mmCIF file of C-alpha atoms in Angstrom:
data_model
loop_
_atom_site.group_PDB
_atom_site.id
_atom_site.type_symbol
_atom_site.label_atom_id
_atom_site.label_comp_id
_atom_site.label_asym_id
_atom_site.label_seq_id
_atom_site.Cartn_x
_atom_site.Cartn_y
_atom_site.Cartn_z
ATOM 1 C CA MET P 21 -3.043 -19.666 -30.880
ATOM 2 C CA SER P 22 -3.717 -16.141 -31.951
ATOM 3 C CA ALA P 23 -1.380 -13.301 -31.100
ATOM 4 C CA SER P 24 -3.886 -11.990 -28.556
ATOM 5 C CA THR P 25 -4.088 -15.358 -26.774
ATOM 6 C CA ASP P 26 -0.297 -15.679 -26.769
ATOM 7 C CA TYR P 27 0.009 -12.168 -25.360
ATOM 8 C CA ILE P 28 -2.463 -12.894 -22.563
ATOM 9 C CA ALA P 29 -0.673 -16.160 -21.726
ATOM 10 C CA LEU P 30 2.635 -14.288 -21.510
ATOM 11 C CA LEU P 31 1.124 -11.632 -19.258
ATOM 12 C CA LYS P 32 -0.180 -14.354 -16.941
ATOM 13 C CA LYS P 33 3.293 -15.911 -16.768
ATOM 14 C CA ILE P 34 4.760 -12.479 -16.049
ATOM 15 C CA LEU P 35 2.260 -12.059 -13.205
ATOM 16 C CA THR P 36 3.307 -15.363 -11.689
ATOM 17 C CA LEU P 37 6.997 -14.527 -11.838
ATOM 18 C CA LEU P 38 6.461 -11.008 -10.504
ATOM 19 C CA LYS P 39 4.615 -12.367 -7.494
ATOM 20 C CA ASN P 40 7.295 -14.977 -6.810
ATOM 21 C CA SER P 41 10.081 -12.488 -7.451
ATOM 22 C CA LYS P 42 8.566 -10.078 -4.935
ATOM 23 C CA LEU P 43 8.620 -12.792 -2.284
ATOM 24 C CA GLU P 44 12.217 -13.771 -3.073
ATOM 25 C CA TYR P 45 13.362 -10.165 -2.807
ATOM 26 C CA LEU P 46 11.765 -9.984 0.642
ATOM 27 C CA LYS P 47 13.506 -13.222 1.653
ATOM 28 C CA ALA P 48 16.806 -11.934 0.256
ATOM 29 C CA SER P 49 16.393 -8.753 2.276
ATOM 30 C CA ASP P 50 15.807 -10.810 5.413
ATOM 31 C CA GLU P 51 18.989 -12.815 4.876
ATOM 32 C CA SER P 52 21.105 -9.740 4.080
ATOM 33 C CA ASN P 53 23.369 -8.253 6.735
ATOM 34 C CA LYS P 54 24.111 -4.912 5.084
ATOM 35 C CA SER P 55 21.605 -2.074 5.326
ATOM 36 C CA LYS P 56 22.514 -0.858 1.816
ATOM 37 C CA TYR P 57 21.571 -4.257 0.392
ATOM 38 C CA LYS P 58 18.424 -4.486 2.538
ATOM 39 C CA ARG P 59 17.191 -1.138 1.229
ATOM 40 C CA HIS P 60 17.814 -2.129 -2.370
ATOM 41 C CA LEU P 61 16.161 -5.527 -1.966
ATOM 42 C CA ASN P 62 13.103 -4.126 -0.176
ATOM 43 C CA LEU P 63 12.758 -1.480 -2.862
ATOM 44 C CA GLN P 64 12.940 -4.144 -5.583
ATOM 45 C CA SER P 65 10.222 -6.098 -3.802
ATOM 46 C CA THR P 66 8.053 -2.976 -3.769
ATOM 47 C CA PHE P 67 8.730 -2.440 -7.475
ATOM 48 C CA ARG P 68 7.783 -6.057 -8.293
ATOM 49 C CA ASN P 69 4.510 -5.520 -6.426
ATOM 50 C CA ARG P 70 3.863 -2.325 -8.402
ATOM 51 C CA TYR P 71 4.725 -4.066 -11.685
ATOM 52 C CA PHE P 72 2.358 -6.870 -10.711
ATOM 53 C CA GLN P 73 -0.452 -4.362 -10.231
ATOM 54 C CA ASP P 74 0.312 -2.711 -13.585
ATOM 55 C CA VAL P 75 0.274 -6.037 -15.460
ATOM 56 C CA ALA P 76 -2.927 -7.071 -13.671
ATOM 57 C CA LYS P 77 -4.485 -3.774 -14.797
ATOM 58 C CA LEU P 78 -3.305 -4.468 -18.352
ATOM 59 C CA LEU P 79 -4.923 -7.911 -18.240
ATOM 60 C CA ARG P 80 -8.167 -6.412 -16.923
ATOM 61 C CA SER P 81 -8.153 -3.982 -19.845
ATOM 62 C CA LEU P 82 -8.097 -7.060 -22.107
ATOM 63 C CA ASN P 83 -11.172 -8.400 -20.258
ATOM 64 C CA VAL P 84 -9.230 -11.136 -18.465
ATOM 65 C CA GLU P 85 -10.456 -12.068 -14.992
ATOM 66 C CA VAL P 86 -7.389 -11.550 -12.789
ATOM 67 C CA GLU P 87 -8.808 -12.098 -9.301
ATOM 68 C CA ASN P 88 -9.326 -15.839 -9.719
ATOM 69 C CA LEU P 89 -5.867 -16.198 -11.216
ATOM 70 C CA VAL P 90 -4.297 -14.312 -8.324
ATOM 71 C CA ILE P 91 -6.256 -16.107 -5.620
ATOM 72 C CA HIS P 92 -5.930 -19.664 -6.861
ATOM 73 C CA ARG P 93 -3.051 -20.270 -9.228
ATOM 74 C CA LEU P 94 -0.456 -17.854 -7.919
ATOM 75 C CA ASN P 95 -0.856 -18.777 -4.278
ATOM 76 C CA PHE P 96 -0.475 -22.454 -5.139
ATOM 77 C CA GLU P 97 2.696 -21.739 -7.098
ATOM 78 C CA GLU P 98 3.954 -19.600 -4.203
ATOM 79 C CA MET P 99 3.607 -22.542 -1.839
ATOM 80 C CA VAL P 100 5.342 -24.921 -4.229
ATOM 81 C CA ILE P 101 8.213 -22.547 -4.937
ATOM 82 C CA SER P 102 8.760 -21.680 -1.285
ATOM 83 C CA SER P 103 8.999 -25.383 -0.437
ATOM 84 C CA ILE P 104 11.748 -26.032 -2.986
ATOM 85 C CA LYS P 105 15.194 -25.322 -1.585
ATOM 86 C CA LYS P 106 18.529 -25.358 -3.365
ATOM 87 C CA ALA P 107 21.299 -25.713 -0.827
ATOM 88 C CA ASN P 108 23.864 -23.739 -2.797
ATOM 89 C CA HIS P 109 21.632 -20.861 -3.867
ATOM 90 C CA THR P 110 20.800 -17.781 -1.865
ATOM 91 C CA HIS P 111 17.520 -15.949 -2.210
ATOM 92 C CA LEU P 112 19.352 -13.284 -4.190
ATOM 93 C CA HIS P 113 20.389 -15.975 -6.687
ATOM 94 C CA LYS P 114 16.722 -16.852 -7.073
ATOM 95 C CA CYS P 115 15.872 -13.177 -7.562
ATOM 96 C CA VAL P 116 18.351 -12.964 -10.418
ATOM 97 C CA GLU P 117 16.972 -16.191 -11.928
ATOM 98 C CA TYR P 118 13.402 -14.879 -11.752
ATOM 99 C CA ASP P 119 14.428 -11.539 -13.223
ATOM 100 C CA ARG P 120 16.223 -13.202 -16.124
ATOM 101 C CA LYS P 121 13.114 -15.287 -16.835
ATOM 102 C CA LEU P 122 11.010 -12.123 -16.584
ATOM 103 C CA LEU P 123 13.228 -10.338 -19.099
ATOM 104 C CA ALA P 124 12.755 -13.173 -21.601
ATOM 105 C CA LEU P 125 8.969 -13.081 -21.112
ATOM 106 C CA TYR P 126 8.936 -9.292 -21.492
ATOM 107 C CA ASN P 127 10.867 -9.668 -24.781
ATOM 108 C CA ASP P 128 8.273 -12.125 -26.061
ATOM 109 C CA ALA P 129 5.329 -9.960 -24.948
ATOM 110 C CA ILE P 130 6.829 -6.807 -26.462
ATOM 111 C CA ALA P 131 7.447 -8.668 -29.731
ATOM 112 C CA ILE P 132 3.698 -9.355 -29.888
ATOM 113 C CA GLN P 133 2.633 -5.890 -28.649
ATOM 114 C CA PRO P 134 5.413 -3.421 -29.575
ATOM 115 C CA ASN P 135 3.350 -0.480 -28.245
ATOM 116 C CA ALA P 136 3.209 -1.840 -24.681
ATOM 117 C CA SER P 137 5.120 1.026 -23.067
ATOM 118 C CA VAL P 138 4.372 -0.204 -19.531
ATOM 119 C CA LEU P 139 6.144 -3.474 -20.299
ATOM 120 C CA LYS P 140 9.101 -1.705 -21.905
ATOM 121 C CA ILE P 141 9.596 0.500 -18.850
ATOM 122 C CA GLN P 142 9.356 -2.463 -16.483
ATOM 123 C CA GLN P 143 11.761 -4.481 -18.624
ATOM 124 C CA ASP P 144 14.311 -1.674 -18.532
ATOM 125 C CA LYS P 145 14.073 -1.319 -14.745
ATOM 126 C CA ILE P 146 14.328 -5.068 -14.170
ATOM 127 C CA SER P 147 17.366 -5.221 -16.447
ATOM 128 C CA LYS P 148 19.092 -2.563 -14.348
ATOM 129 C CA SER P 149 18.126 -4.398 -11.172
ATOM 130 C CA VAL P 150 19.747 -7.599 -12.457
ATOM 131 C CA SER P 151 23.028 -5.729 -12.903
ATOM 132 C CA VAL P 152 22.902 -4.409 -9.339
ATOM 133 C CA SER P 153 21.960 -7.807 -7.905
ATOM 134 C CA ILE P 154 24.806 -9.497 -9.771
ATOM 135 C CA TYR P 155 27.174 -6.850 -8.383
ATOM 136 C CA PHE P 156 25.923 -7.618 -4.846
ATOM 137 C CA LEU P 157 26.441 -11.337 -5.389
ATOM 138 C CA GLU P 158 29.921 -10.887 -6.843
ATOM 139 C CA SER P 159 30.946 -8.560 -4.026
ATOM 140 C CA ALA P 160 29.846 -11.309 -1.607
ATOM 141 C CA GLY P 161 32.065 -13.789 -3.447
ATOM 142 C CA PHE P 162 29.444 -15.631 -5.493
ATOM 143 C CA ILE P 163 29.955 -16.388 -9.170
ATOM 144 C CA LEU P 164 26.903 -16.643 -11.423
ATOM 145 C CA GLU P 165 26.617 -18.868 -14.439
ATOM 146 C CA SER P 166 25.117 -17.231 -17.518
#
């Protein structure tokens, strides 16, 4: 695969995870009892939606048809992911897992396109969000494995 094809494939994976992450943040907000946590989680969901739109715009600028991807593939993956339950994981755990996967994908995409400032900004914000989410989990008595 060429660098351009690899880059586009990574952006598509990022889109998928952003969409799923947004949904998990909403679910985490619903299961939270503290208003401080709810605000943070709802805000993170809004950010993931905004990041999704930015990455979709980036894909469109590369002449990639995004609408079909969003309508077909992502909705199918949404249904599959929402049907999978882990008994010992909260939605916030899943948010952290998605964000860690996103950070790895952002690293790979930025390695291919070092001038992708949109991705760098998003990566930085997601990294900070992971720290806050881990703090919330630890303050609730959960311990995360690295």
